[in-house]
Coordinates of C-alpha atoms and ligand atoms in Angstrom, one line a residue:
M1 CA -0.6 -21.7 35.6
S2 CA -3.2 -20.1 37.9
A3 CA -4.7 -16.7 37.0
Q4 CA -2.8 -15.2 40.0
E5 CA 0.5 -16.6 38.7
T6 CA -0.1 -15.3 35.2
Y7 CA -0.8 -11.9 36.7
E8 CA 2.4 -12.0 38.8
N9 CA 4.5 -13.0 35.8
V10 CA 3.0 -10.2 33.6
E11 CA 3.5 -7.7 36.4
K12 CA 7.1 -8.6 36.9
S13 CA 7.8 -8.5 33.2
L14 CA 6.2 -5.0 32.9
Q15 CA 8.1 -3.8 36.0
E16 CA 11.4 -4.8 34.4
R17 CA 10.6 -2.7 31.4
G18 CA 9.1 0.4 33.1
Q19 CA 5.6 -0.4 31.8
S20 CA 3.8 -1.2 35.1
H21 CA 1.3 1.6 34.5
L22 CA -0.5 -0.7 32.2
L23 CA -1.9 -2.4 35.3
A24 CA -2.7 0.9 37.1
F25 CA -6.4 0.5 36.9
W26 CA -6.4 -3.3 37.8
E27 CA -8.4 -2.9 41.0
Q28 CA -11.2 -1.1 39.1
L29 CA -11.6 -3.9 36.5
D30 CA -14.1 -6.8 36.7
A31 CA -12.8 -10.3 36.1
D32 CA -13.6 -10.3 32.3
R33 CA -11.8 -7.0 31.7
R34 CA -8.8 -8.2 33.7
L35 CA -8.5 -11.3 31.5
D36 CA -8.9 -9.2 28.4
L37 CA -6.1 -6.8 29.5
L38 CA -3.8 -9.7 30.5
A39 CA -4.3 -11.3 27.1
Q40 CA -3.5 -8.0 25.3
I41 CA -0.3 -7.6 27.3
Q42 CA 0.7 -11.2 26.7
R43 CA 0.2 -10.7 22.9
L44 CA 2.7 -7.8 23.0
D45 CA 6.2 -8.9 22.3
L46 CA 7.7 -7.4 25.5
T47 CA 11.1 -8.6 24.6
K48 CA 11.1 -6.1 21.7
I49 CA 10.3 -3.1 23.9
D50 CA 13.9 -2.6 25.0
Q51 CA 14.9 -2.6 21.3
W52 CA 12.2 -0.1 20.4
M53 CA 13.3 2.1 23.3
A54 CA 16.9 2.0 22.1
D55 CA 16.2 2.5 18.4
L56 CA 13.0 4.5 18.1
V57 CA 12.5 6.4 21.3
K58 CA 15.9 7.3 22.7
K59 CA 17.6 7.6 19.3
P60 CA 14.7 8.8 17.1
T61 CA 16.6 10.0 14.1
F62 CA 17.6 7.4 11.6
T63 CA 20.9 8.2 10.0
P64 CA 21.4 6.1 6.9
N65 CA 25.0 5.3 5.8
C66 CA 24.7 7.2 2.6
A67 CA 28.3 6.6 1.6
N68 CA 27.0 3.3 0.3
F69 CA 24.2 4.6 -1.8
T70 CA 24.3 4.4 -5.5
P71 CA 21.5 5.2 -7.9
A72 CA 19.2 2.3 -8.9
T73 CA 18.7 1.5 -12.5
S74 CA 15.3 0.8 -14.1
Y75 CA 13.6 -0.4 -17.2
S76 CA 12.3 2.6 -19.1
P77 CA 8.5 2.7 -20.1
D78 CA 9.4 2.1 -23.7
P79 CA 12.1 -0.3 -24.9
A80 CA 15.5 1.3 -25.8
G81 CA 16.7 -0.3 -29.0
P82 CA 16.0 -3.6 -30.8
E83 CA 17.4 -5.9 -28.2
Q84 CA 15.2 -4.5 -25.5
Q85 CA 12.2 -4.4 -27.8
G86 CA 12.6 -8.2 -28.1
K87 CA 12.8 -8.6 -24.4
Y88 CA 9.7 -6.4 -23.8
A89 CA 7.7 -8.4 -26.4
K90 CA 8.8 -11.6 -24.7
A91 CA 7.9 -10.2 -21.3
I92 CA 4.4 -9.1 -22.4
E93 CA 3.7 -12.5 -23.9
L94 CA 4.9 -14.2 -20.7
G95 CA 2.9 -11.8 -18.5
R96 CA -0.3 -12.5 -20.5
E97 CA 0.2 -16.2 -20.2
L98 CA 0.7 -16.0 -16.4
I99 CA -2.4 -13.8 -16.0
S100 CA -4.5 -16.1 -18.2
T101 CA -3.4 -19.2 -16.4
G102 CA -4.5 -17.7 -13.0
K103 CA -1.0 -17.3 -11.6
V104 CA -1.4 -13.6 -10.7
A105 CA -3.7 -12.2 -8.0
A106 CA -4.6 -8.6 -7.1
F107 CA -3.5 -7.5 -3.6
V108 CA -4.6 -4.2 -2.1
V109 CA -3.4 -2.9 1.2
A110 CA -6.4 -1.2 2.7
G111 CA -5.6 -1.2 6.4
G112 CA -4.6 2.5 6.7
Q113 CA -6.5 5.0 8.7
G114 CA -6.8 7.6 6.0
I115 CA -6.5 10.4 8.6
R116 CA -5.4 13.0 6.0
L117 CA -8.5 12.4 3.9
G118 CA -10.7 12.7 6.9
F119 CA -13.3 10.3 5.6
D120 CA -15.5 8.2 7.9
G121 CA -15.0 4.6 6.9
P122 CA -12.6 2.6 4.8
K123 CA -10.8 4.8 2.2
G124 CA -11.7 2.3 -0.5
N125 CA -15.3 3.4 -0.1
F126 CA -14.5 7.0 -1.0
H127 CA -16.4 8.1 -4.2
I128 CA -13.7 9.4 -6.5
S129 CA -14.4 9.0 -10.2
P130 CA -15.2 12.3 -12.0
V131 CA -18.3 11.3 -13.9
R132 CA -20.0 8.3 -12.3
N133 CA -18.6 9.0 -8.8
R134 CA -17.6 5.4 -8.4
T135 CA -15.7 4.4 -5.3
L136 CA -12.1 3.2 -5.3
F137 CA -13.2 -0.3 -4.5
Q138 CA -15.6 -0.2 -7.4
I139 CA -12.9 1.0 -9.8
F140 CA -10.5 -1.9 -8.7
A141 CA -13.3 -4.5 -8.9
D142 CA -14.3 -3.3 -12.4
S143 CA -10.7 -3.6 -13.5
I144 CA -10.4 -7.1 -12.0
A145 CA -13.6 -8.2 -13.7
A146 CA -12.5 -6.8 -17.0
V147 CA -9.1 -8.5 -16.8
S148 CA -10.8 -11.8 -15.9
R149 CA -13.1 -11.5 -18.9
K150 CA -10.3 -10.5 -21.3
Y151 CA -8.1 -13.4 -20.3
R152 CA -11.0 -15.9 -19.6
T153 CA -9.6 -16.6 -16.2
V154 CA -10.2 -16.1 -12.5
C155 CA -8.2 -13.3 -10.9
P156 CA -8.5 -13.6 -7.1
W157 CA -8.3 -10.4 -5.0
Y158 CA -6.7 -10.3 -1.6
V159 CA -7.8 -7.4 0.5
M160 CA -5.8 -6.5 3.6
T161 CA -7.6 -4.4 6.2
S162 CA -6.8 -3.5 9.8
R163 CA -8.7 -4.7 12.9
L164 CA -10.3 -1.2 12.9
N165 CA -11.8 -1.4 9.5
Y166 CA -12.2 -5.1 8.8
D167 CA -15.9 -5.3 9.6
R168 CA -16.9 -2.2 7.7
T169 CA -14.9 -3.2 4.7
V170 CA -16.4 -6.7 4.5
E171 CA -19.9 -5.1 5.0
I172 CA -19.3 -2.7 2.2
F173 CA -18.4 -5.5 -0.2
R174 CA -21.4 -7.5 0.9
S175 CA -23.8 -4.7 0.5
N176 CA -22.4 -3.9 -3.0
D177 CA -22.8 -7.6 -4.0
Y178 CA -19.0 -7.8 -4.2
Y179 CA -19.2 -5.3 -7.1
G180 CA -20.2 -8.1 -9.4
L181 CA -17.2 -10.4 -8.5
D182 CA -17.7 -13.9 -7.2
E183 CA -17.3 -13.6 -3.4
K184 CA -15.3 -16.8 -3.4
N185 CA -12.5 -15.0 -5.2
V186 CA -12.3 -12.1 -2.7
F187 CA -10.2 -12.9 0.4
F188 CA -10.2 -10.4 3.3
F189 CA -7.7 -10.5 6.1
Q190 CA -6.4 -8.4 8.9
Q191 CA -3.0 -7.0 9.5
G192 CA -1.4 -6.9 13.0
T193 CA -1.2 -3.9 15.4
L194 CA 1.6 -2.3 17.3
P195 CA 1.2 -0.4 20.6
N196 CA 1.3 3.4 20.7
L197 CA 4.0 5.0 22.9
D198 CA 4.3 8.3 24.7
P199 CA 7.4 10.4 24.0
D200 CA 9.2 8.6 26.8
G201 CA 8.4 5.1 25.5
R202 CA 5.6 4.2 27.9
I203 CA 2.9 2.2 26.2
L204 CA -0.4 4.1 26.2
L205 CA -3.8 2.9 27.3
A206 CA -6.8 3.7 25.2
D207 CA -9.0 3.0 28.2
K208 CA -8.5 1.2 31.5
N209 CA -8.3 -2.2 30.0
T210 CA -7.3 -1.6 26.4
I211 CA -3.8 -0.9 25.1
A212 CA -3.8 1.9 22.5
C213 CA -2.7 0.3 19.2
S214 CA -2.4 1.2 15.5
P215 CA -2.2 -1.0 12.4
D216 CA 1.4 -2.1 12.0
G217 CA 2.0 -0.4 8.6
H218 CA 1.8 -1.8 5.1
G219 CA 4.9 -3.8 5.8
G220 CA 2.7 -5.8 8.2
S221 CA 1.1 -7.3 5.1
L222 CA 4.0 -9.8 4.6
K223 CA 3.3 -11.5 7.9
A224 CA -0.4 -11.1 7.7
L225 CA -0.6 -12.8 4.3
H226 CA 1.0 -15.8 6.0
Q227 CA -0.8 -15.8 9.3
S228 CA -4.2 -15.2 7.8
G229 CA -4.1 -18.2 5.5
A230 CA -4.0 -16.0 2.4
I231 CA -0.8 -17.6 1.3
E232 CA -2.3 -21.1 1.8
D233 CA -5.3 -20.0 -0.3
M234 CA -2.9 -18.8 -3.0
K235 CA -1.1 -22.1 -3.0
N236 CA -4.4 -24.0 -3.3
R237 CA -5.4 -21.9 -6.3
G238 CA -2.0 -22.1 -8.0
V239 CA -1.4 -18.3 -7.6
E240 CA 2.3 -17.5 -7.7
F241 CA 2.4 -13.7 -7.9
L242 CA 0.8 -10.9 -6.0
S243 CA 0.2 -7.6 -7.7
Y244 CA 0.5 -5.2 -4.7
F245 CA -1.1 -1.8 -4.8
Q246 CA -2.5 0.9 -2.4
V247 CA -6.1 1.5 -1.9
D248 CA -5.8 5.2 -2.8
N249 CA -4.4 4.9 -6.3
A250 CA -7.3 5.1 -8.7
L251 CA -5.1 4.8 -11.8
I252 CA -3.5 1.5 -10.9
N253 CA -3.0 -0.9 -13.7
I254 CA -3.4 -4.0 -11.6
F255 CA -2.5 -6.6 -14.2
D256 CA 0.4 -5.3 -16.3
P257 CA 1.8 -8.1 -18.5
L258 CA 5.0 -6.2 -19.2
F259 CA 5.8 -5.6 -15.5
I260 CA 4.9 -9.2 -14.5
G261 CA 6.9 -10.6 -17.5
L262 CA 10.1 -8.5 -16.8
H263 CA 9.9 -9.6 -13.1
V264 CA 9.7 -13.2 -14.0
L265 CA 12.3 -13.1 -16.9
D266 CA 14.8 -11.5 -14.5
N267 CA 14.1 -14.1 -11.7
A268 CA 13.0 -11.4 -9.3
E269 CA 11.3 -12.1 -6.0
M270 CA 9.9 -8.6 -5.4
S271 CA 9.8 -5.8 -8.0
S272 CA 8.6 -2.2 -8.1
K273 CA 7.3 0.5 -10.4
A274 CA 9.0 3.9 -10.3
V275 CA 8.3 7.4 -11.6
I276 CA 10.8 10.2 -12.2
K277 CA 10.6 12.6 -9.3
T278 CA 9.3 16.0 -9.9
R279 CA 11.8 17.6 -7.6
P280 CA 14.8 16.5 -5.5
K281 CA 12.8 16.3 -2.2
E282 CA 9.5 15.1 -3.5
K283 CA 7.7 13.2 -0.8
V284 CA 8.2 9.7 -2.2
G285 CA 10.7 7.0 -1.4
N286 CA 13.9 7.0 -3.4
F287 CA 15.2 3.9 -5.1
C288 CA 18.9 3.4 -4.2
L289 CA 21.3 0.5 -4.4
I290 CA 23.0 -0.5 -1.2
D291 CA 25.6 -3.2 -1.6
G292 CA 24.0 -4.0 -5.0
K293 CA 20.5 -4.5 -3.4
V294 CA 17.5 -2.3 -4.3
N295 CA 16.4 -0.2 -1.3
V296 CA 13.8 2.5 -0.9
I297 CA 15.0 5.4 1.2
E298 CA 12.4 7.8 2.6
Y299 CA 12.6 11.3 1.2
S300 CA 13.2 12.6 4.7
D301 CA 16.2 10.2 5.1
L302 CA 17.9 11.1 1.9
P303 CA 20.5 13.9 2.7
D304 CA 19.9 17.1 0.7
E305 CA 23.3 16.8 -1.0
L306 CA 22.3 13.4 -2.5
A307 CA 18.8 14.5 -3.3
E308 CA 20.0 17.5 -5.2
R309 CA 22.9 15.8 -7.0
R310 CA 22.6 16.0 -10.8
N311 CA 24.0 14.2 -13.8
S312 CA 25.7 16.1 -16.6
D313 CA 22.3 16.3 -18.5
Q314 CA 20.8 17.9 -15.3
S315 CA 18.6 14.9 -14.5
L316 CA 18.7 13.9 -10.8
V317 CA 21.2 11.2 -9.9
F318 CA 18.6 9.7 -7.5
Q319 CA 15.7 10.3 -9.8
F320 CA 13.4 7.3 -9.3
G321 CA 10.6 7.7 -6.8
S322 CA 8.6 4.7 -5.5
I323 CA 4.9 4.6 -6.2
A324 CA 4.1 1.6 -4.0
I325 CA 3.4 -0.8 -6.8
H326 CA 5.0 -4.2 -6.6
I327 CA 5.0 -7.7 -7.8
I328 CA 5.7 -10.1 -4.9
N329 CA 6.3 -13.8 -5.3
R330 CA 4.2 -16.1 -3.1
T331 CA 7.3 -18.1 -2.5
F332 CA 9.2 -15.0 -1.3
V333 CA 6.5 -14.4 1.4
E334 CA 6.7 -18.1 2.3
R335 CA 10.5 -17.9 2.6
L336 CA 10.4 -14.8 4.8
N337 CA 7.9 -16.3 7.1
A338 CA 9.7 -19.6 7.4
G339 CA 12.5 -17.8 9.2
D340 CA 12.7 -15.3 12.0
F341 CA 11.8 -12.3 9.8
A342 CA 11.0 -8.8 11.0
L343 CA 11.0 -5.6 8.9
P344 CA 12.5 -2.6 10.6
L345 CA 10.1 -0.3 12.4
H346 CA 9.7 3.3 11.6
R347 CA 8.3 5.9 14.0
A348 CA 5.8 8.7 13.3
V349 CA 4.8 11.3 15.9
K350 CA 1.1 11.7 15.7
K351 CA -1.8 12.8 17.9
I352 CA -3.1 9.8 19.8
H353 CA -6.3 9.4 21.9
H354 CA -5.5 7.7 25.2
I355 CA -6.2 8.0 28.9
D356 CA -3.8 9.7 31.4
D357 CA -2.6 8.5 34.7
Q358 CA -5.9 9.5 36.3
G359 CA -8.0 7.7 33.7
N360 CA -9.1 10.8 31.9
S361 CA -9.5 10.8 28.1
V362 CA -6.9 13.0 26.5
E363 CA -5.2 13.5 23.1
S364 CA -1.5 14.2 22.9
D365 CA 1.5 13.6 20.7
G366 CA 2.7 10.1 20.8
I367 CA 4.7 7.6 18.8
K368 CA 3.1 5.3 16.3
L369 CA 5.3 2.4 15.0
E370 CA 4.9 0.9 11.6
S371 CA 6.8 -1.2 9.1
F372 CA 7.0 -0.4 5.3
V373 CA 6.6 -3.1 2.7
F374 CA 9.5 -1.7 0.6
D375 CA 11.9 -2.6 3.4
A376 CA 11.5 -6.2 2.1
L377 CA 13.1 -5.3 -1.2
P378 CA 16.7 -5.9 -0.1
L379 CA 15.7 -9.3 1.2
A380 CA 14.7 -10.3 -2.3
S381 CA 17.2 -12.4 -4.3
N382 CA 16.6 -10.1 -7.2
S383 CA 14.4 -7.0 -7.8
V384 CA 13.4 -5.3 -11.0
I385 CA 12.4 -1.6 -11.3
L386 CA 10.1 -0.6 -14.2
Q387 CA 9.8 3.1 -14.8
T388 CA 6.3 4.3 -15.7
R389 CA 4.6 7.5 -16.5
R390 CA 2.9 9.2 -13.5
S391 CA 0.0 10.4 -15.6
E392 CA -0.7 6.7 -16.6
E393 CA -0.5 5.0 -13.3
F394 CA -0.2 7.1 -10.2
A395 CA -2.9 9.3 -8.7
P396 CA -2.7 9.0 -4.9
T397 CA -5.7 10.4 -3.0
K398 CA -4.2 11.4 0.3
N399 CA -5.8 14.8 1.0
R400 CA -9.2 16.5 0.4
T401 CA -7.6 19.4 -1.4
G402 CA -4.2 20.5 -2.7
V403 CA -1.4 18.1 -3.5
D404 CA -2.3 14.4 -4.0
S405 CA -5.9 15.1 -3.3
V406 CA -9.5 14.2 -4.4
E407 CA -9.3 17.2 -6.8
T408 CA -6.0 16.1 -8.4
T409 CA -7.1 12.5 -8.7
R410 CA -10.4 13.4 -10.5
Q411 CA -8.4 15.6 -12.8
M412 CA -5.9 12.8 -13.5
I413 CA -8.6 10.3 -14.3
T414 CA -10.0 12.8 -16.9
N415 CA -6.5 13.6 -18.2
R416 CA -5.6 9.9 -18.7
A417 CA -8.9 9.2 -20.5
A418 CA -8.2 12.3 -22.7
D419 CA -4.7 11.1 -23.6
W420 CA -6.0 7.6 -24.5
L421 CA -8.8 9.0 -26.6
E422 CA -6.5 11.4 -28.5
W423 CA -3.9 8.7 -29.0
A424 CA -6.7 6.7 -30.7
G425 CA -7.6 9.7 -32.9
V426 CA -10.6 11.1 -31.0
T427 CA -10.8 14.9 -30.6
V428 CA -11.0 16.0 -27.0
P429 CA -11.8 19.7 -26.2
R430 CA -9.0 21.5 -24.5
K431 CA -8.6 25.0 -23.2
S432 CA -6.0 27.4 -24.6
D433 CA -3.5 26.3 -21.8
G434 CA -3.8 22.7 -23.0
S435 CA -6.0 21.5 -20.0
V436 CA -8.9 19.2 -20.8
D437 CA -12.2 21.1 -21.0
C438 CA -14.7 18.3 -20.1
L439 CA -15.0 15.4 -17.7
L440 CA -14.1 11.9 -18.9
E441 CA -14.2 8.5 -17.4
I442 CA -13.4 5.2 -19.2
A443 CA -14.7 2.0 -17.5
P444 CA -12.2 -0.9 -17.5
S445 CA -14.9 -2.9 -19.4
F446 CA -14.5 -0.4 -22.3
A447 CA -10.7 -0.1 -22.3
L448 CA -8.0 -1.5 -20.0
E449 CA -5.3 0.2 -22.0
K450 CA -5.3 2.8 -24.8
E451 CA -4.9 0.1 -27.5
D452 CA -8.4 -1.2 -26.6
I453 CA -10.0 2.1 -27.7
R454 CA -9.1 1.7 -31.4
E455 CA -11.6 -1.1 -31.7
K456 CA -14.4 0.9 -30.1
L457 CA -14.1 4.2 -32.0
S458 CA -17.7 3.8 -33.4
Q459 CA -19.1 3.7 -29.9
I460 CA -17.5 7.0 -28.9
P461 CA -19.8 10.1 -29.2
E462 CA -18.5 13.5 -30.3
I463 CA -17.1 15.1 -27.2
K464 CA -18.0 18.7 -26.8
L465 CA -16.8 21.5 -24.5
G466 CA -18.0 20.9 -20.9
D467 CA -19.4 17.4 -21.5
S468 CA -19.4 14.7 -18.9
I469 CA -18.7 11.4 -20.7
Y470 CA -18.6 7.9 -19.3
L471 CA -17.4 5.3 -21.7
A472 CA -18.5 1.8 -20.6
Ligands
LIG501 P1 -0.6 5.8 3.9 O1 0.8 5.9 4.2 O2 -1.1 6.8 2.9 O3 -1.5 5.9 5.2 O4 -1.0 4.4 3.4 P2 -3.1 6.0 5.4 O5 -3.3 5.4 6.8 O6 -3.9 5.4 4.3 O7 -3.4 7.6 5.4 P3 -3.0 8.7 6.5 O8 -1.5 8.7 6.6 O9 -3.7 8.2 7.8 O10 -3.6 9.9 6.0 C1 -0.6 3.9 2.1 C2 -1.3 2.6 1.8 O11 -0.9 1.7 2.8 C3 -2.1 1.2 3.4 C4 -3.1 2.2 3.2 O12 -4.4 1.7 3.3 C5 -2.8 2.7 1.9 O13 -3.3 1.8 0.9 N1 -1.8 0.9 4.8 C6 -1.2 1.8 5.6 C7 -2.2 -0.3 5.4 O14 -2.8 -1.2 4.7 N2 -1.9 -0.5 6.7 C8 -1.2 0.4 7.5 O15 -1.0 0.1 8.7 C9 -0.9 1.6 6.9

């Protein structure tokens, strides 16, 4: 097809969908920029635009059919009764075996823009730990290295970035010598993008020959794993399970034998960890069952009446909040990608930089589209939920200050270290209100779980009021 014919086809297809403005500056572009713009438009799945318009622009409010919602059930953090004790013991043994035979890989989604944190660069490079000021990437890498040593195995690490932060992320790993990991075992890949829309559904231009796009959400990981060759790499290495986590959770326990073991014993394809919500409308996804399948319903989509509903013991009926920690089978990702699979898109109204009809740079409210990984849960043949303690595993760094912030994360790192030390019999100074009165940080090489501390008591100094202690 000649360049002119390609142009005419694209122009016709845009016209049919009310998107001809994408070619408004055509006459001002040189040949290379024209080709570049045409390629971007061809990469857009224009057939989907009508669907987006109908579902996300004209009818922006999602109304779930809550008549079908029933509360999800979960495994509790500690086994209830002898039968469950036996199952947990078996799960832990199986989980350890799977880790030590190299069947489990770490998988961090690090393609977000981290706008709320307001940090220049990939969020994983944010310095967060309270004593040594280690970055999030460093903390995860230390933990992967410690697990590899403990189990005498190789734990590969898959790192998903966006197109926007891929180069910076790879460069950060390189300049930090892969944080001591073997670079062969760290696999970077990029997620896809989706176009930004104005409130009327017109695709925005970032400049005269560039479509304004954003990363396609953490749900994009399930396609990107396949398209990037990460799944092929897993297959070659014999990896069967991905331990999925978010780049902003410094307390993540990446290789949890109990979680992995329960997931496998119950023949699950994708499983999740949950915490008990602190309040009915806490800003976390809610685990529900719909037609017997585990789903996560966003807090904003759960009607107040359901969110507030209580059991006779006053606990919330819909009490389990999602903390974005999953085990995902490699074969599940393969199965999804073998068919015509697409996760639903969600819309978010955000400030977007773009050019107006005159070509001037402006910033205005627009629509960003993204998919969420938890929307894959109902596609799984089975799905396990393991409840965990927030103080042990969930400290999201979303904001500079306030809720889910740098401050709260640093405090939670200290608090968890204090809990572990006290459990092992070490005295930790506390204020009269019970809060910890020192800064503490435990390196994964020192302890991956509280049980590891008992063997190292002789290496722990006396901890005094106001101390800053790093145990490594
Ligand atoms: P968030 O929803 O917190 O978004 O991502 P964010 O982009 O990091 O932060 P804000 O909203 O701009 O402040 C949760 C996790 O999902 C990843 C993020 O990197 C984070 O680990 N994510 C999010 C992606 O990998 N890709 C995306 O497109 C979106």
